[in-house]
Amino acid sequence: MAAGLVDYRMPSLGSDMDAGTLVEWLVRPGDRVRRGDIVAVIETQKGAIEIEVFEAGEIAEILVRPGEKVPVGTPLARLRTTISAEGAVAATAAAPAPPAPSAPAPSPKLVAPRHEGGRILASPAARDLARSLGVDLATIAGSGPGGAIVRADILEHRAAPREKKAVGLDLAAMRVAIAAAMARSKREIPHYYLQHQIDVARSEEWLAQTNAERPPADRLLFAVLALKAVALALRRFPQFNGYWRDGTFEPSSAIHVGTAIAIRGGGLAAPALHDVDQLALDELMTRLRDLVQRMRAGRIRGSEMTDATITVSSLGERGVEALFGVIYPPQVALVGFGTIVRRPWLVENAIQARPVVTITLAADHRVSDGHAGALFLAEIGKLVREPEKL
């Protein structure tokens, strides 16, 4: 075994990203890191995003200083790692984007900042920002390594409840980025659209019974039934789960569901929930709440912005009965859920008023066709109506 140096590069956090600005480092030369540790914050058109390291080792050298904007693929730092002799040459070239992890790294949790000799742990960028805003660090819980306060914690602390601009996000730039990606999608991807209506009375009854004895913070929402149903259906229909790259479809063995989240003040993003097919409903609900909270606070991880293998979107809370989405490249499908409405429905030869939801599919005709899409939607509908099996 021998020690080798690996370049840690500016990651690509979307097909529309060509450069990013290094906002702050959460590590210093000499620090030990493990796979999945958050090591830096970068700024893109989609906002400030926490990025992870995908090798274990020691930070040998910092190459890019906070405030510098560099192209995707630029070495940001060098990592000293232990590698085998035959792997030494290969290890010097880092992949442009990190591989999808088999299991998600733990989400950062807010904890009270530790003190070293009476000094509150905080990154240099966080200290500078707190000083300029007149914020007392002792009043803030940190989410960085060891409970250290990072810049995003200061921004979240300062955010007013009715703030027009989402914390850490430039909404105007985000809209430009989204518009560019959607224009590319409609230009390059041959979309086809399907819709399917299902009676969800059984799902609503099951949710009501499950939530009856729970406090509000522990209750399940219909959204988790929808997410889990899509994920399980993808096991049977893998042609909707993956990426179109370089003229060919790359199916994904992992099922990471991009979840469309409306950001306060405007804007929309779809970070990924990892391995949704393997999560129990309660764990999925916990992760969904955490993802929404961090997305709206501008504290999202790089892997969460790049790993989605399919997107699920819903405008049900806005009263929209059906939506026909635009596929986010390089994904090949998007599933939409509308609001639950009461409609006349035939039940055992009698017309009844039943809760009905419309499920839609936007899919890439280069990878699948309407027949497969119809079966996929029918499978999602079947699973949603059997919540006790999810």
Short mmCIF file of C-alpha atoms in Angstrom, two decimals:
data_model
loop_
_atom_site.label_atom_id
_atom_site.label_comp_id
_atom_site.label_asym_id
_atom_site.label_seq_id
_atom_site.Cartn_x
_atom_site.Cartn_y
_atom_site.Cartn_z
CA MET A 1 0.00 0.00 0.00
CA ALA A 2 1.22 3.53 -0.75
CA ALA A 3 0.03 7.05 -0.13
CA GLY A 4 -1.27 8.90 -3.17
CA LEU A 5 -2.68 12.30 -3.96
CA VAL A 6 -6.15 12.57 -5.46
CA ASP A 7 -7.55 15.75 -6.96
CA TYR A 8 -10.86 16.84 -5.47
CA ARG A 9 -12.57 18.67 -8.32
CA MET A 10 -15.40 21.16 -8.79
CA PRO A 11 -18.37 18.82 -9.29
CA SER A 12 -21.05 19.13 -11.93
CA LEU A 13 -24.34 19.71 -10.12
CA GLY A 14 -26.56 19.61 -13.17
CA SER A 15 -26.43 19.43 -16.93
CA ASP A 16 -26.73 23.22 -17.10
CA MET A 17 -23.77 23.96 -14.80
CA ASP A 18 -20.41 24.91 -16.30
CA ALA A 19 -18.78 26.72 -13.34
CA GLY A 20 -19.20 27.36 -9.63
CA THR A 21 -17.95 29.77 -6.97
CA LEU A 22 -16.19 28.42 -3.88
CA VAL A 23 -18.01 30.09 -0.95
CA GLU A 24 -16.25 28.50 2.01
CA TRP A 25 -14.15 25.55 3.10
CA LEU A 26 -15.33 23.49 6.07
CA VAL A 27 -11.96 21.72 6.31
CA ARG A 28 -8.31 22.77 6.51
CA PRO A 29 -5.05 21.12 5.37
CA GLY A 30 -4.29 18.25 7.72
CA ASP A 31 -7.94 17.45 8.48
CA ARG A 32 -9.02 13.83 8.11
CA VAL A 33 -12.17 13.21 6.09
CA ARG A 34 -14.38 10.22 5.40
CA ARG A 35 -16.44 9.41 2.35
CA GLY A 36 -19.63 11.48 2.46
CA ASP A 37 -18.25 14.26 4.69
CA ILE A 38 -19.29 17.78 3.68
CA VAL A 39 -16.09 19.69 2.96
CA ALA A 40 -17.13 22.89 1.20
CA VAL A 41 -19.96 25.14 0.06
CA ILE A 42 -20.17 26.28 -3.55
CA GLU A 43 -22.48 28.79 -5.22
CA THR A 44 -24.21 27.96 -8.49
CA GLN A 45 -27.20 29.40 -10.28
CA LYS A 46 -29.29 27.12 -8.09
CA GLY A 47 -27.91 28.57 -4.87
CA ALA A 48 -25.39 27.67 -2.17
CA ILE A 49 -24.86 23.91 -2.14
CA GLU A 50 -22.89 21.78 0.31
CA ILE A 51 -20.55 19.35 -1.45
CA GLU A 52 -19.22 16.06 -0.16
CA VAL A 53 -15.94 14.22 -0.55
CA PHE A 54 -16.01 10.73 -2.06
CA GLU A 55 -12.64 9.48 -0.87
CA ALA A 56 -11.33 8.92 2.65
CA GLY A 57 -8.04 10.48 3.57
CA GLU A 58 -6.35 13.69 4.66
CA ILE A 59 -6.68 17.15 3.13
CA ALA A 60 -3.19 17.77 1.73
CA GLU A 61 -3.63 21.13 0.01
CA ILE A 62 -6.32 23.74 -0.70
CA LEU A 63 -6.07 24.96 -4.31
CA VAL A 64 -9.01 27.35 -4.67
CA ARG A 65 -9.73 30.16 -2.24
CA PRO A 66 -13.22 31.32 -1.15
CA GLY A 67 -14.67 33.77 -3.66
CA GLU A 68 -13.03 32.21 -6.71
CA LYS A 69 -15.22 31.03 -9.59
CA VAL A 70 -13.82 28.07 -11.51
CA PRO A 71 -15.07 25.73 -14.26
CA VAL A 72 -16.49 22.29 -13.54
CA GLY A 73 -13.65 19.78 -13.23
CA THR A 74 -11.14 22.26 -11.80
CA PRO A 75 -9.13 20.78 -8.88
CA LEU A 76 -10.33 22.45 -5.68
CA ALA A 77 -8.05 20.59 -3.29
CA ARG A 78 -5.73 17.61 -3.06
CA LEU A 79 -6.53 14.65 -0.85
CA ARG A 80 -3.85 12.32 0.50
CA THR A 81 -5.24 8.82 0.53
CA THR A 82 -3.91 5.28 0.91
CA ILE A 83 -4.11 3.28 -2.29
CA SER A 84 -2.64 0.13 -3.72
CA ALA A 85 0.39 0.44 -5.98
CA GLU A 86 -1.49 -0.78 -9.04
CA GLY A 87 -4.25 1.76 -8.38
CA ALA A 88 -1.97 4.75 -7.87
CA VAL A 89 -2.10 6.02 -11.44
CA ALA A 90 -5.87 5.65 -11.75
CA ALA A 91 -6.47 7.43 -8.46
CA THR A 92 -4.90 10.69 -9.65
CA ALA A 93 -7.78 11.32 -12.03
CA ALA A 94 -11.01 12.08 -10.20
CA ALA A 95 -14.33 11.53 -11.96
CA PRO A 96 -16.11 14.72 -13.04
CA ALA A 97 -19.12 13.78 -10.94
CA PRO A 98 -19.25 11.48 -7.87
CA PRO A 99 -20.83 8.04 -8.18
CA ALA A 100 -24.22 7.52 -6.62
CA PRO A 101 -23.71 6.12 -3.11
CA SER A 102 -25.35 2.81 -2.25
CA ALA A 103 -26.78 4.51 0.83
CA PRO A 104 -27.17 8.21 1.50
CA ALA A 105 -24.74 9.92 3.78
CA PRO A 106 -26.38 11.06 7.02
CA SER A 107 -28.12 14.40 6.71
CA PRO A 108 -26.48 17.17 8.72
CA LYS A 109 -28.27 17.78 12.00
CA LEU A 110 -28.41 21.04 13.91
CA VAL A 111 -26.53 20.71 17.17
CA ALA A 112 -25.23 23.16 19.72
CA PRO A 113 -21.78 24.41 18.67
CA ARG A 114 -18.88 23.01 20.64
CA HIS A 115 -16.47 25.26 22.46
CA GLU A 116 -12.71 24.86 22.45
CA GLY A 117 -11.14 26.71 25.34
CA GLY A 118 -14.18 28.99 25.52
CA ARG A 119 -14.09 29.67 21.75
CA ILE A 120 -17.15 28.82 19.66
CA LEU A 121 -16.38 26.59 16.68
CA ALA A 122 -17.22 28.40 13.44
CA SER A 123 -15.77 28.58 9.94
CA PRO A 124 -13.87 31.77 9.01
CA ALA A 125 -16.55 32.69 6.47
CA ALA A 126 -19.26 32.27 9.13
CA ARG A 127 -17.35 34.50 11.55
CA ASP A 128 -16.90 37.23 8.95
CA LEU A 129 -20.59 37.12 7.99
CA ALA A 130 -21.74 37.12 11.63
CA ARG A 131 -19.49 40.12 12.35
CA SER A 132 -20.83 42.06 9.37
CA LEU A 133 -24.46 41.32 10.31
CA GLY A 134 -24.01 41.84 14.04
CA VAL A 135 -25.05 38.28 14.86
CA ASP A 136 -24.00 36.70 18.17
CA LEU A 137 -22.54 33.25 17.39
CA ALA A 138 -23.58 32.01 20.83
CA THR A 139 -27.23 32.19 19.74
CA ILE A 140 -26.79 29.90 16.73
CA ALA A 141 -26.78 26.10 16.45
CA GLY A 142 -24.15 24.78 14.07
CA SER A 143 -24.59 22.13 11.38
CA GLY A 144 -20.95 21.76 10.32
CA PRO A 145 -18.42 19.12 11.39
CA GLY A 146 -18.46 18.68 15.16
CA GLY A 147 -21.30 21.19 15.47
CA ALA A 148 -19.27 24.02 13.97
CA ILE A 149 -21.23 27.02 12.70
CA VAL A 150 -21.04 27.52 8.92
CA ARG A 151 -22.14 30.38 6.69
CA ALA A 152 -25.51 28.75 5.88
CA ASP A 153 -26.37 28.66 9.60
CA ILE A 154 -25.92 32.44 9.82
CA LEU A 155 -28.12 33.00 6.77
CA GLU A 156 -30.83 30.69 8.11
CA HIS A 157 -30.74 32.43 11.49
CA ARG A 158 -31.17 35.83 9.86
CA ALA A 159 -34.00 34.77 7.55
CA ALA A 160 -37.29 36.51 8.30
CA PRO A 161 -40.46 34.39 8.16
CA ARG A 162 -41.84 36.41 5.23
CA GLU A 163 -38.56 36.97 3.45
CA LYS A 164 -39.03 37.56 -0.26
CA LYS A 165 -35.81 35.81 -1.23
CA ALA A 166 -35.06 32.25 -0.15
CA VAL A 167 -32.03 31.87 2.08
CA GLY A 168 -28.84 31.21 0.17
CA LEU A 169 -30.63 31.15 -3.19
CA ASP A 170 -30.56 33.66 -5.99
CA LEU A 171 -34.05 33.16 -7.34
CA ALA A 172 -33.50 35.17 -10.51
CA ALA A 173 -30.42 33.11 -11.37
CA MET A 174 -32.28 29.91 -10.47
CA ARG A 175 -35.08 30.74 -12.88
CA VAL A 176 -32.53 31.37 -15.64
CA ALA A 177 -30.93 27.98 -14.93
CA ILE A 178 -34.27 26.17 -14.85
CA ALA A 179 -35.42 27.88 -18.06
CA ALA A 180 -32.21 26.83 -19.84
CA ALA A 181 -32.59 23.21 -18.71
CA MET A 182 -36.27 23.07 -19.67
CA ALA A 183 -35.61 24.64 -23.07
CA ARG A 184 -32.94 22.04 -23.71
CA SER A 185 -35.29 19.29 -22.56
CA LYS A 186 -38.12 20.30 -24.88
CA ARG A 187 -35.67 20.78 -27.74
CA GLU A 188 -33.86 17.46 -27.42
CA ILE A 189 -36.19 14.99 -25.67
CA PRO A 190 -39.14 13.50 -27.61
CA HIS A 191 -41.71 13.66 -24.81
CA TYR A 192 -44.90 11.66 -24.67
CA TYR A 193 -47.60 12.15 -22.03
CA LEU A 194 -50.11 9.85 -20.31
CA GLN A 195 -52.56 10.25 -17.44
CA HIS A 196 -54.35 7.84 -15.15
CA GLN A 197 -57.07 8.48 -12.54
CA ILE A 198 -57.46 6.35 -9.42
CA ASP A 199 -59.82 6.16 -6.45
CA VAL A 200 -57.79 6.81 -3.28
CA ALA A 201 -60.52 6.32 -0.67
CA ARG A 202 -58.68 3.34 0.77
CA SER A 203 -55.43 5.34 0.97
CA GLU A 204 -57.15 8.23 2.77
CA GLU A 205 -58.79 5.86 5.26
CA TRP A 206 -55.47 4.15 5.97
CA LEU A 207 -53.73 7.49 6.51
CA ALA A 208 -56.49 8.69 8.84
CA GLN A 209 -56.24 5.52 10.95
CA THR A 210 -52.44 5.59 10.99
CA ASN A 211 -52.28 9.26 11.97
CA ALA A 212 -55.13 9.20 14.51
CA GLU A 213 -52.94 8.66 17.58
CA ARG A 214 -49.87 10.52 16.33
CA PRO A 215 -48.74 14.07 17.08
CA PRO A 216 -48.66 16.35 14.01
CA ALA A 217 -44.86 16.07 13.66
CA ASP A 218 -45.09 12.28 13.21
CA ARG A 219 -48.03 12.10 10.82
CA LEU A 220 -47.69 10.72 7.31
CA LEU A 221 -48.76 12.64 4.22
CA PHE A 222 -50.17 11.30 0.98
CA ALA A 223 -46.92 12.48 -0.65
CA VAL A 224 -44.93 9.65 0.95
CA LEU A 225 -47.38 7.07 -0.41
CA ALA A 226 -46.90 8.57 -3.86
CA LEU A 227 -43.10 8.60 -3.60
CA LYS A 228 -42.87 5.04 -2.33
CA ALA A 229 -45.35 3.76 -4.92
CA VAL A 230 -43.33 5.31 -7.75
CA ALA A 231 -40.11 3.84 -6.37
CA LEU A 232 -41.53 0.32 -6.05
CA ALA A 233 -43.09 0.51 -9.52
CA LEU A 234 -39.66 1.34 -10.93
CA ARG A 235 -38.42 -2.06 -9.83
CA ARG A 236 -40.78 -3.60 -12.38
CA PHE A 237 -40.27 -0.89 -14.99
CA PRO A 238 -36.55 0.05 -14.90
CA GLN A 239 -36.72 1.73 -18.32
CA PHE A 240 -38.07 4.83 -16.56
CA ASN A 241 -35.23 4.95 -14.02
CA GLY A 242 -31.90 6.24 -15.26
CA TYR A 243 -30.21 8.63 -17.67
CA TRP A 244 -29.91 9.29 -21.40
CA ARG A 245 -26.26 10.05 -22.09
CA ASP A 246 -24.20 10.04 -25.28
CA GLY A 247 -27.00 8.58 -27.36
CA THR A 248 -27.81 5.65 -25.10
CA PHE A 249 -29.90 4.85 -22.03
CA GLU A 250 -28.06 4.10 -18.78
CA PRO A 251 -30.41 2.34 -16.36
CA SER A 252 -29.77 2.95 -12.66
CA SER A 253 -29.75 0.12 -10.15
CA ALA A 254 -30.43 2.65 -7.37
CA ILE A 255 -33.77 4.46 -7.16
CA HIS A 256 -33.19 8.10 -6.15
CA VAL A 257 -36.39 10.11 -6.51
CA GLY A 258 -36.07 13.81 -7.26
CA THR A 259 -38.76 15.61 -5.27
CA ALA A 260 -40.01 18.92 -6.66
CA ILE A 261 -39.96 21.52 -3.86
CA ALA A 262 -41.39 25.03 -4.14
CA ILE A 263 -39.06 27.57 -2.52
CA ARG A 264 -40.44 30.46 -0.50
CA GLY A 265 -40.31 33.62 -2.56
CA GLY A 266 -40.46 31.70 -5.84
CA GLY A 267 -38.38 29.09 -7.62
CA LEU A 268 -38.46 25.33 -7.79
CA ALA A 269 -35.85 22.63 -7.25
CA ALA A 270 -35.97 18.82 -7.21
CA PRO A 271 -33.28 17.39 -4.92
CA ALA A 272 -33.11 13.63 -4.56
CA LEU A 273 -34.30 11.33 -1.82
CA HIS A 274 -31.93 8.36 -1.96
CA ASP A 275 -32.95 4.69 -2.19
CA VAL A 276 -36.64 5.44 -1.74
CA ASP A 277 -37.66 1.88 -2.59
CA GLN A 278 -35.79 0.63 0.49
CA LEU A 279 -37.23 3.09 3.03
CA ALA A 280 -40.11 2.49 5.40
CA LEU A 281 -42.83 5.12 5.18
CA ASP A 282 -41.94 6.72 8.51
CA GLU A 283 -38.26 7.05 7.56
CA LEU A 284 -39.25 8.41 4.16
CA MET A 285 -41.49 11.01 5.82
CA THR A 286 -38.64 12.06 8.12
CA ARG A 287 -36.23 12.43 5.22
CA LEU A 288 -38.77 14.31 3.14
CA ARG A 289 -39.37 16.87 5.91
CA ASP A 290 -35.62 17.28 6.39
CA LEU A 291 -35.04 17.72 2.65
CA VAL A 292 -37.76 20.38 2.33
CA GLN A 293 -36.43 22.27 5.36
CA ARG A 294 -32.84 22.26 4.13
CA MET A 295 -33.80 23.11 0.55
CA ARG A 296 -35.71 26.17 1.70
CA ALA A 297 -32.83 27.15 3.98
CA GLY A 298 -30.33 26.89 1.11
CA ARG A 299 -28.49 24.00 2.76
CA ILE A 300 -28.70 21.24 0.18
CA ARG A 301 -26.01 18.68 -0.67
CA GLY A 302 -24.34 18.33 -4.04
CA SER A 303 -25.27 14.65 -4.38
CA GLU A 304 -28.90 15.50 -3.70
CA MET A 305 -28.86 17.85 -6.70
CA THR A 306 -27.26 15.36 -9.11
CA ASP A 307 -28.31 11.83 -8.10
CA ALA A 308 -32.02 11.85 -8.99
CA THR A 309 -32.89 9.02 -11.38
CA ILE A 310 -36.50 10.19 -11.87
CA THR A 311 -38.53 13.18 -10.68
CA VAL A 312 -41.89 13.24 -8.91
CA SER A 313 -43.79 16.54 -8.90
CA SER A 314 -47.07 17.60 -7.37
CA LEU A 315 -49.08 20.80 -7.41
CA GLY A 316 -51.90 19.22 -5.46
CA GLU A 317 -51.59 21.71 -2.61
CA ARG A 318 -52.24 24.46 -5.18
CA GLY A 319 -55.50 22.85 -6.31
CA VAL A 320 -54.14 21.71 -9.69
CA GLU A 321 -55.88 18.53 -10.82
CA ALA A 322 -53.20 17.37 -13.27
CA LEU A 323 -49.74 18.45 -14.33
CA PHE A 324 -47.73 17.49 -17.40
CA GLY A 325 -44.10 18.06 -16.53
CA VAL A 326 -40.95 18.64 -18.53
CA ILE A 327 -38.31 15.95 -18.06
CA TYR A 328 -35.14 17.16 -16.35
CA PRO A 329 -32.17 15.94 -18.43
CA PRO A 330 -30.46 13.53 -18.35
CA GLN A 331 -33.41 11.79 -16.65
CA VAL A 332 -35.95 10.05 -18.87
CA ALA A 333 -39.22 10.37 -16.94
CA LEU A 334 -41.27 12.57 -14.62
CA VAL A 335 -44.35 11.50 -12.66
CA GLY A 336 -46.91 14.08 -11.58
CA PHE A 337 -49.64 13.93 -8.93
CA GLY A 338 -52.58 16.32 -8.90
CA THR A 339 -54.83 17.33 -6.03
CA ILE A 340 -57.32 14.83 -4.61
CA VAL A 341 -60.82 15.80 -5.72
CA ARG A 342 -64.22 14.23 -5.12
CA ARG A 343 -65.78 12.89 -8.31
CA PRO A 344 -68.64 10.62 -9.34
CA TRP A 345 -67.17 7.10 -9.44
CA LEU A 346 -68.67 3.74 -10.25
CA VAL A 347 -68.38 1.41 -7.23
CA GLU A 348 -70.06 -2.01 -7.50
CA ASN A 349 -72.57 -0.76 -10.08
CA ALA A 350 -73.47 2.32 -8.02
CA ILE A 351 -72.36 5.90 -8.52
CA GLN A 352 -70.64 7.37 -5.45
CA ALA A 353 -68.68 10.50 -4.66
CA ARG A 354 -65.09 9.28 -4.24
CA PRO A 355 -61.69 10.93 -3.71
CA VAL A 356 -59.82 10.71 -6.99
CA VAL A 357 -56.28 11.69 -7.93
CA THR A 358 -54.81 12.08 -11.42
CA ILE A 359 -51.34 10.61 -11.97
CA THR A 360 -49.45 11.72 -15.08
CA LEU A 361 -46.30 10.58 -16.83
CA ALA A 362 -43.92 12.51 -19.06
CA ALA A 363 -41.46 10.07 -20.60
CA ASP A 364 -38.68 9.95 -23.19
CA HIS A 365 -39.78 8.15 -26.35
CA ARG A 366 -36.17 7.16 -27.12
CA VAL A 367 -36.27 4.85 -24.09
CA SER A 368 -39.89 3.75 -23.62
CA ASP A 369 -43.25 3.83 -25.37
CA GLY A 370 -46.88 4.46 -24.49
CA HIS A 371 -47.62 0.79 -23.81
CA ALA A 372 -44.87 0.55 -21.18
CA GLY A 373 -45.87 3.96 -19.81
CA ALA A 374 -49.48 2.87 -19.35
CA LEU A 375 -48.43 -0.26 -17.47
CA PHE A 376 -46.08 1.82 -15.31
CA LEU A 377 -48.86 4.26 -14.36
CA ALA A 378 -51.25 1.39 -13.64
CA GLU A 379 -48.67 -0.18 -11.31
CA ILE A 380 -48.20 3.11 -9.46
CA GLY A 381 -51.96 3.42 -9.05
CA LYS A 382 -52.25 -0.15 -7.76
CA LEU A 383 -49.52 0.44 -5.16
CA VAL A 384 -50.98 3.76 -3.97
CA ARG A 385 -54.26 1.98 -3.29
CA GLU A 386 -52.46 -0.62 -1.12
CA PRO A 387 -50.68 1.62 1.44
CA GLU A 388 -50.36 -1.18 4.00
CA LYS A 389 -47.98 -2.96 1.58
CA LEU A 390 -45.73 0.02 0.93
#
